[in-house]
Amino acid sequence: MAKLIPLYQYAGQDLGIMGLGKSGMATARALAGTGTRVHAWDDSPILRDAARAESVPLCDLTDQTSRNSPWPALQGVVWSPGIPHTFPQPHPVAVIAHERGVPLFCDIDLLARARQDSFFLGITGTNGKSTTTALIGHILKAARHPVQVGGNLGTPALSFEPLPFHGTYVLELSSYQLELVPSLCCDVAVLLNITPDHLARHGGMDGYIAAKRQIFRCGPRPGVAVVCIDDEPSLAIHDALCRENGRKVVAVSTRALPRGGVGAVDGQLVDATQGRPRAVADLTTIATLPGAHNWQNAAAAYAACRQHGIDAKIIVEAMASFPGLPHRQELVAEIDGVRFINDSKATNADAADKALRCYDTVYWIAGGQPKEGGIVSLEPHFRRMRQAYLIGQAAPAFERTLKGKVPLSQVGTLARAVTEAAKAAWRDAIPGAVVLLSPACASWDQFSSFEHRGDIFRELVADLAHTRAAAKPGGRR
């Protein structure tokens, strides 16, 4: 069993845990044996039963009036970032905490307090966080640097192993988490981009931008800010950070080479952070980082790692061996000349835009639980679409946007979408055609997560490949 990070700052005190998913349970495990009196709760009976099976002390935190209520003694509540605590309506436990002046923070804040001698490298943005986080982790490992990678991506923060004093925790940070990390001070903080997302949760665009800006919160050691400046909100944050005393700011762009920054125009990675611009890599040759959005991710990762002291040659060599991430423009299979691409992570239109730019002949599978703004912004890519196959709750709204511009079918389910798209692509036999799952929607109407949706897509494509092979002369039946 991996050694957990010791958490002793609440020894002898009372601490609540609200939400017993992955991060909440990791917090409960990390606090076990530290002398902390834990009071954990989740609205889901299933998750409470799972916690009870691990001997996690449960307490209904919605009750503040009974004699056994822990509220008079609570020093804080470790809050699951997925549970609303302000907008659109705060959870009742958050209301009680605010009224009593009990602070809310998430598991990453506990990590930051416990590992103050470690380095922290944080990444946020509307899109590209996971790829950039994984790429930075891959680079640091290639440099033989002690590193743990996770946060919003993969491993919960309190499931990390303790690192030596010179080790680095590489954290993907969502806007939800950034509202709940008052103790985190990143040595290198990366902002990739800001486009409308999660607006209801943050009370509008201003609240969303403010949450993202929290990654640059300064502590006793102001860190380096790496800011991609290709959208207006991010550019405004960059300019404001440049006016702060003692703050080093490195600009990144895929449109032009920023003065003193890093550029990736047309996929050519150029470093101007040390004076005269220097070409360092041709990103177009890296198959796992296709398209301008991934060039932005790569340029940001390069800038962050250089500011973290990693040699440029090591960075470029590591990028070339980057395996990519599941569910991010993942090539699942090529069957009879048609590529099947799993981009299930594209949970909004801006993310789908990034994938659509990479292909000229697309049989597009889209839909799910709708996000703000719909798919109107994708109209420049409609010409690439041979047919759209619409699934889930968003299908009627997507049809209204696409009608008369793109041939479409409301197919309802992912299984039917894959089957019909494949048949059409094979029938048309256009070189370079792709069946692209890039839904521009959340997954929760039909699936438990975007990963679940992508896994089902993989299974459906595997079944297609098997059936197609069996139907050929000499194929197995």
PDB file of C-alpha atoms in Angstrom, residues 222-418:
ATOM      1  CA  PRO A 222       5.265  34.813  -5.459  1.00  0.00           C
ATOM      2  CA  GLY A 223       5.593  32.274  -8.226  1.00  0.00           C
ATOM      3  CA  VAL A 224       6.013  32.521 -11.972  1.00  0.00           C
ATOM      4  CA  ALA A 225       2.834  33.087 -13.990  1.00  0.00           C
ATOM      5  CA  VAL A 226       2.608  31.427 -17.417  1.00  0.00           C
ATOM      6  CA  VAL A 227      -0.357  32.925 -19.284  1.00  0.00           C
ATOM      7  CA  CYS A 228      -1.624  32.067 -22.749  1.00  0.00           C
ATOM      8  CA  ILE A 229      -2.823  35.383 -24.149  1.00  0.00           C
ATOM      9  CA  ASP A 230      -4.907  34.290 -27.143  1.00  0.00           C
ATOM     10  CA  ASP A 231      -8.280  35.194 -25.578  1.00  0.00           C
ATOM     11  CA  GLU A 232      -9.364  38.511 -24.097  1.00  0.00           C
ATOM     12  CA  PRO A 233      -9.994  37.440 -20.469  1.00  0.00           C
ATOM     13  CA  SER A 234      -6.603  35.728 -20.266  1.00  0.00           C
ATOM     14  CA  LEU A 235      -4.852  38.691 -21.886  1.00  0.00           C
ATOM     15  CA  ALA A 236      -6.468  41.020 -19.334  1.00  0.00           C
ATOM     16  CA  ILE A 237      -5.226  38.798 -16.495  1.00  0.00           C
ATOM     17  CA  HIS A 238      -1.740  38.747 -18.041  1.00  0.00           C
ATOM     18  CA  ASP A 239      -1.636  42.538 -18.236  1.00  0.00           C
ATOM     19  CA  ALA A 240      -2.826  42.895 -14.636  1.00  0.00           C
ATOM     20  CA  LEU A 241      -0.206  40.413 -13.391  1.00  0.00           C
ATOM     21  CA  CYS A 242       2.529  42.321 -15.228  1.00  0.00           C
ATOM     22  CA  ARG A 243       1.697  45.360 -13.104  1.00  0.00           C
ATOM     23  CA  GLU A 244       2.285  43.435  -9.848  1.00  0.00           C
ATOM     24  CA  ASN A 245       5.620  43.999  -8.156  1.00  0.00           C
ATOM     25  CA  GLY A 246       7.858  40.959  -7.848  1.00  0.00           C
ATOM     26  CA  ARG A 247       5.849  38.816 -10.233  1.00  0.00           C
ATOM     27  CA  LYS A 248       7.508  37.157 -13.230  1.00  0.00           C
ATOM     28  CA  VAL A 249       5.040  36.676 -16.078  1.00  0.00           C
ATOM     29  CA  VAL A 250       5.712  34.613 -19.207  1.00  0.00           C
ATOM     30  CA  ALA A 251       3.303  35.051 -22.123  1.00  0.00           C
ATOM     31  CA  VAL A 252       2.441  32.194 -24.484  1.00  0.00           C
ATOM     32  CA  SER A 253       0.675  32.467 -27.845  1.00  0.00           C
ATOM     33  CA  THR A 254      -0.108  30.421 -30.947  1.00  0.00           C
ATOM     34  CA  ARG A 255      -0.851  33.591 -32.944  1.00  0.00           C
ATOM     35  CA  ALA A 256       2.411  35.510 -32.649  1.00  0.00           C
ATOM     36  CA  LEU A 257       5.640  35.291 -30.675  1.00  0.00           C
ATOM     37  CA  PRO A 258       5.137  37.344 -27.480  1.00  0.00           C
ATOM     38  CA  ARG A 259       7.994  39.568 -26.434  1.00  0.00           C
ATOM     39  CA  GLY A 260      10.018  37.642 -23.870  1.00  0.00           C
ATOM     40  CA  GLY A 261       7.636  34.714 -24.110  1.00  0.00           C
ATOM     41  CA  VAL A 262       6.981  31.455 -25.950  1.00  0.00           C
ATOM     42  CA  GLY A 263       5.218  31.106 -29.290  1.00  0.00           C
ATOM     43  CA  ALA A 264       3.841  28.171 -31.274  1.00  0.00           C
ATOM     44  CA  VAL A 265       2.742  29.810 -34.529  1.00  0.00           C
ATOM     45  CA  ASP A 266       1.826  27.183 -37.152  1.00  0.00           C
ATOM     46  CA  GLY A 267       3.218  24.539 -34.804  1.00  0.00           C
ATOM     47  CA  GLN A 268       6.750  25.951 -34.660  1.00  0.00           C
ATOM     48  CA  LEU A 269       7.793  26.234 -31.013  1.00  0.00           C
ATOM     49  CA  VAL A 270       9.949  29.322 -30.431  1.00  0.00           C
ATOM     50  CA  ASP A 271      11.460  30.444 -27.115  1.00  0.00           C
ATOM     51  CA  ALA A 272      12.157  34.145 -26.569  1.00  0.00           C
ATOM     52  CA  THR A 273      12.326  34.045 -22.764  1.00  0.00           C
ATOM     53  CA  GLN A 274      16.090  34.583 -22.713  1.00  0.00           C
ATOM     54  CA  GLY A 275      16.429  37.328 -25.277  1.00  0.00           C
ATOM     55  CA  ARG A 276      16.897  36.432 -28.919  1.00  0.00           C
ATOM     56  CA  PRO A 277      14.146  34.071 -30.211  1.00  0.00           C
ATOM     57  CA  ARG A 278      15.248  30.472 -30.623  1.00  0.00           C
ATOM     58  CA  ALA A 279      13.380  27.760 -32.559  1.00  0.00           C
ATOM     59  CA  VAL A 280      13.225  24.661 -30.372  1.00  0.00           C
ATOM     60  CA  ALA A 281      10.751  22.181 -31.922  1.00  0.00           C
ATOM     61  CA  ASP A 282       8.389  21.421 -34.780  1.00  0.00           C
ATOM     62  CA  LEU A 283       5.204  20.424 -32.964  1.00  0.00           C
ATOM     63  CA  THR A 284       3.492  19.330 -36.189  1.00  0.00           C
ATOM     64  CA  THR A 285       5.620  16.159 -36.094  1.00  0.00           C
ATOM     65  CA  ILE A 286       4.167  15.021 -32.727  1.00  0.00           C
ATOM     66  CA  ALA A 287       1.161  12.818 -33.551  1.00  0.00           C
ATOM     67  CA  THR A 288      -0.230  12.910 -30.003  1.00  0.00           C
ATOM     68  CA  LEU A 289      -0.410  16.726 -30.005  1.00  0.00           C
ATOM     69  CA  PRO A 290      -2.444  17.549 -33.145  1.00  0.00           C
ATOM     70  CA  GLY A 291      -3.863  20.986 -33.910  1.00  0.00           C
ATOM     71  CA  ALA A 292      -3.396  24.535 -32.670  1.00  0.00           C
ATOM     72  CA  HIS A 293      -5.057  23.832 -29.317  1.00  0.00           C
ATOM     73  CA  ASN A 294      -2.465  21.165 -28.542  1.00  0.00           C
ATOM     74  CA  TRP A 295       0.306  23.483 -29.732  1.00  0.00           C
ATOM     75  CA  GLN A 296      -0.934  25.920 -27.093  1.00  0.00           C
ATOM     76  CA  ASN A 297      -0.830  23.130 -24.510  1.00  0.00           C
ATOM     77  CA  ALA A 298       2.695  22.175 -25.575  1.00  0.00           C
ATOM     78  CA  ALA A 299       3.960  25.770 -25.561  1.00  0.00           C
ATOM     79  CA  ALA A 300       2.525  26.326 -22.073  1.00  0.00           C
ATOM     80  CA  ALA A 301       4.049  23.077 -20.826  1.00  0.00           C
ATOM     81  CA  TYR A 302       7.413  24.052 -22.333  1.00  0.00           C
ATOM     82  CA  ALA A 303       7.289  27.499 -20.701  1.00  0.00           C
ATOM     83  CA  ALA A 304       6.291  26.061 -17.327  1.00  0.00           C
ATOM     84  CA  CYS A 305       9.010  23.415 -17.355  1.00  0.00           C
ATOM     85  CA  ARG A 306      11.681  25.889 -18.446  1.00  0.00           C
ATOM     86  CA  GLN A 307      10.676  28.185 -15.575  1.00  0.00           C
ATOM     87  CA  HIS A 308      10.899  25.147 -13.317  1.00  0.00           C
ATOM     88  CA  GLY A 309      14.524  24.656 -14.356  1.00  0.00           C
ATOM     89  CA  ILE A 310      14.220  21.815 -16.879  1.00  0.00           C
ATOM     90  CA  ASP A 311      16.628  21.861 -19.844  1.00  0.00           C
ATOM     91  CA  ALA A 312      15.025  22.698 -23.200  1.00  0.00           C
ATOM     92  CA  LYS A 313      16.473  19.626 -24.907  1.00  0.00           C
ATOM     93  CA  ILE A 314      14.977  17.306 -22.280  1.00  0.00           C
ATOM     94  CA  ILE A 315      11.602  19.007 -22.660  1.00  0.00           C
ATOM     95  CA  VAL A 316      11.531  18.628 -26.449  1.00  0.00           C
ATOM     96  CA  GLU A 317      12.653  14.988 -26.340  1.00  0.00           C
ATOM     97  CA  ALA A 318       9.974  14.197 -23.757  1.00  0.00           C
ATOM     98  CA  MET A 319       7.269  15.874 -25.847  1.00  0.00           C
ATOM     99  CA  ALA A 320       8.138  13.586 -28.762  1.00  0.00           C
ATOM    100  CA  SER A 321       7.489  10.515 -26.580  1.00  0.00           C
ATOM    101  CA  PHE A 322       4.269  11.832 -24.993  1.00  0.00           C
ATOM    102  CA  PRO A 323       1.650   9.065 -25.336  1.00  0.00           C
ATOM    103  CA  GLY A 324      -1.353  11.395 -25.221  1.00  0.00           C
ATOM    104  CA  LEU A 325      -4.438  11.010 -23.039  1.00  0.00           C
ATOM    105  CA  PRO A 326      -7.474   8.771 -23.299  1.00  0.00           C
ATOM    106  CA  HIS A 327     -10.641  10.527 -24.523  1.00  0.00           C
ATOM    107  CA  ARG A 328      -8.705  13.464 -26.022  1.00  0.00           C
ATOM    108  CA  GLN A 329      -8.664  12.993 -29.800  1.00  0.00           C
ATOM    109  CA  GLU A 330      -7.741   9.378 -29.151  1.00  0.00           C
ATOM    110  CA  LEU A 331      -7.430   7.245 -32.277  1.00  0.00           C
ATOM    111  CA  VAL A 332      -9.414   4.161 -31.314  1.00  0.00           C
ATOM    112  CA  ALA A 333      -9.148   2.303 -34.617  1.00  0.00           C
ATOM    113  CA  GLU A 334      -8.923   2.619 -38.363  1.00  0.00           C
ATOM    114  CA  ILE A 335     -11.371   0.277 -40.070  1.00  0.00           C
ATOM    115  CA  ASP A 336     -11.442   0.008 -43.849  1.00  0.00           C
ATOM    116  CA  GLY A 337     -10.048   3.484 -44.360  1.00  0.00           C
ATOM    117  CA  VAL A 338     -12.182   5.254 -41.728  1.00  0.00           C
ATOM    118  CA  ARG A 339     -10.625   6.518 -38.494  1.00  0.00           C
ATOM    119  CA  PHE A 340     -12.676   6.436 -35.295  1.00  0.00           C
ATOM    120  CA  ILE A 341     -11.687   9.254 -32.909  1.00  0.00           C
ATOM    121  CA  ASN A 342     -12.679   9.344 -29.232  1.00  0.00           C
ATOM    122  CA  ASP A 343     -12.829  12.954 -28.068  1.00  0.00           C
ATOM    123  CA  SER A 344     -15.331  12.365 -25.280  1.00  0.00           C
ATOM    124  CA  LYS A 345     -13.503  14.904 -23.093  1.00  0.00           C
ATOM    125  CA  ALA A 346     -14.913  17.666 -25.362  1.00  0.00           C
ATOM    126  CA  THR A 347     -17.692  18.618 -22.963  1.00  0.00           C
ATOM    127  CA  ASN A 348     -18.334  22.073 -24.448  1.00  0.00           C
ATOM    128  CA  ALA A 349     -18.379  23.697 -27.875  1.00  0.00           C
ATOM    129  CA  ASP A 350     -14.961  25.297 -27.480  1.00  0.00           C
ATOM    130  CA  ALA A 351     -13.367  21.905 -26.841  1.00  0.00           C
ATOM    131  CA  ALA A 352     -15.202  20.354 -29.806  1.00  0.00           C
ATOM    132  CA  ASP A 353     -13.983  23.260 -31.946  1.00  0.00           C
ATOM    133  CA  LYS A 354     -10.412  22.178 -31.284  1.00  0.00           C
ATOM    134  CA  ALA A 355     -11.042  18.673 -32.615  1.00  0.00           C
ATOM    135  CA  LEU A 356     -13.133  19.708 -35.604  1.00  0.00           C
ATOM    136  CA  ARG A 357     -10.304  21.927 -36.843  1.00  0.00           C
ATOM    137  CA  CYS A 358      -8.102  18.859 -37.295  1.00  0.00           C
ATOM    138  CA  TYR A 359     -10.221  16.931 -39.819  1.00  0.00           C
ATOM    139  CA  ASP A 360     -11.713  17.767 -43.218  1.00  0.00           C
ATOM    140  CA  THR A 361     -14.336  15.011 -43.593  1.00  0.00           C
ATOM    141  CA  VAL A 362     -16.241  14.403 -40.376  1.00  0.00           C
ATOM    142  CA  TYR A 363     -19.114  12.141 -39.423  1.00  0.00           C
ATOM    143  CA  TRP A 364     -19.848  13.918 -36.181  1.00  0.00           C
ATOM    144  CA  ILE A 365     -21.407  12.358 -33.072  1.00  0.00           C
ATOM    145  CA  ALA A 366     -22.579  15.125 -30.749  1.00  0.00           C
ATOM    146  CA  GLY A 367     -24.974  15.771 -27.893  1.00  0.00           C
ATOM    147  CA  GLY A 368     -25.521  14.939 -24.261  1.00  0.00           C
ATOM    148  CA  GLN A 369     -26.298  17.236 -21.346  1.00  0.00           C
ATOM    149  CA  PRO A 370     -26.171  20.727 -22.899  1.00  0.00           C
ATOM    150  CA  LYS A 371     -23.780  23.500 -21.878  1.00  0.00           C
ATOM    151  CA  GLU A 372     -24.198  27.269 -22.075  1.00  0.00           C
ATOM    152  CA  GLY A 373     -24.149  28.687 -25.589  1.00  0.00           C
ATOM    153  CA  GLY A 374     -24.923  25.500 -27.500  1.00  0.00           C
ATOM    154  CA  ILE A 375     -22.993  24.918 -30.748  1.00  0.00           C
ATOM    155  CA  VAL A 376     -23.627  28.141 -32.654  1.00  0.00           C
ATOM    156  CA  SER A 377     -19.914  28.951 -32.384  1.00  0.00           C
ATOM    157  CA  LEU A 378     -19.082  25.816 -34.397  1.00  0.00           C
ATOM    158  CA  GLU A 379     -20.707  27.076 -37.609  1.00  0.00           C
ATOM    159  CA  PRO A 380     -17.335  27.704 -39.338  1.00  0.00           C
ATOM    160  CA  HIS A 381     -16.792  23.924 -39.170  1.00  0.00           C
ATOM    161  CA  PHE A 382     -20.178  22.886 -40.562  1.00  0.00           C
ATOM    162  CA  ARG A 383     -18.619  22.560 -44.024  1.00  0.00           C
ATOM    163  CA  ARG A 384     -16.390  19.783 -42.676  1.00  0.00           C
ATOM    164  CA  MET A 385     -19.384  17.697 -41.572  1.00  0.00           C
ATOM    165  CA  ARG A 386     -20.754  15.089 -43.932  1.00  0.00           C
ATOM    166  CA  GLN A 387     -23.420  14.195 -41.376  1.00  0.00           C
ATOM    167  CA  ALA A 388     -24.212  14.893 -37.724  1.00  0.00           C
ATOM    168  CA  TYR A 389     -25.569  12.165 -35.452  1.00  0.00           C
ATOM    169  CA  LEU A 390     -27.269  13.701 -32.418  1.00  0.00           C
ATOM    170  CA  ILE A 391     -27.708  11.997 -29.053  1.00  0.00           C
ATOM    171  CA  GLY A 392     -28.990  12.862 -25.584  1.00  0.00           C
ATOM    172  CA  GLN A 393     -30.829  15.851 -24.144  1.00  0.00           C
ATOM    173  CA  ALA A 394     -29.161  18.394 -26.419  1.00  0.00           C
ATOM    174  CA  ALA A 395     -30.280  16.733 -29.654  1.00  0.00           C
ATOM    175  CA  PRO A 396     -33.370  18.940 -30.297  1.00  0.00           C
ATOM    176  CA  ALA A 397     -31.448  22.179 -29.677  1.00  0.00           C
ATOM    177  CA  PHE A 398     -28.521  21.009 -31.808  1.00  0.00           C
ATOM    178  CA  GLU A 399     -30.934  20.104 -34.605  1.00  0.00           C
ATOM    179  CA  ARG A 400     -32.318  23.641 -34.597  1.00  0.00           C
ATOM    180  CA  THR A 401     -28.794  25.022 -35.013  1.00  0.00           C
ATOM    181  CA  LEU A 402     -27.736  22.553 -37.724  1.00  0.00           C
ATOM    182  CA  LYS A 403     -30.968  22.261 -39.736  1.00  0.00           C
ATOM    183  CA  GLY A 404     -30.515  23.330 -43.355  1.00  0.00           C
ATOM    184  CA  LYS A 405     -26.743  23.613 -42.897  1.00  0.00           C
ATOM    185  CA  VAL A 406     -25.620  20.068 -42.106  1.00  0.00           C
ATOM    186  CA  PRO A 407     -27.292  16.726 -42.918  1.00  0.00           C
ATOM    187  CA  LEU A 408     -28.338  15.286 -39.572  1.00  0.00           C
ATOM    188  CA  SER A 409     -30.059  12.441 -37.780  1.00  0.00           C
ATOM    189  CA  GLN A 410     -31.483  12.369 -34.280  1.00  0.00           C
ATOM    190  CA  VAL A 411     -30.347   8.890 -33.286  1.00  0.00           C
ATOM    191  CA  GLY A 412     -30.809   9.050 -29.521  1.00  0.00           C
ATOM    192  CA  THR A 413     -28.093   6.664 -28.384  1.00  0.00           C
ATOM    193  CA  LEU A 414     -24.361   6.420 -28.848  1.00  0.00           C
ATOM    194  CA  ALA A 415     -24.666   2.838 -30.087  1.00  0.00           C
ATOM    195  CA  ARG A 416     -26.947   3.821 -32.930  1.00  0.00           C
ATOM    196  CA  ALA A 417     -24.802   6.877 -33.720  1.00  0.00           C
ATOM    197  CA  VAL A 418     -21.639   4.785 -34.106  1.00  0.00           C
TER     198      VAL A 418
END
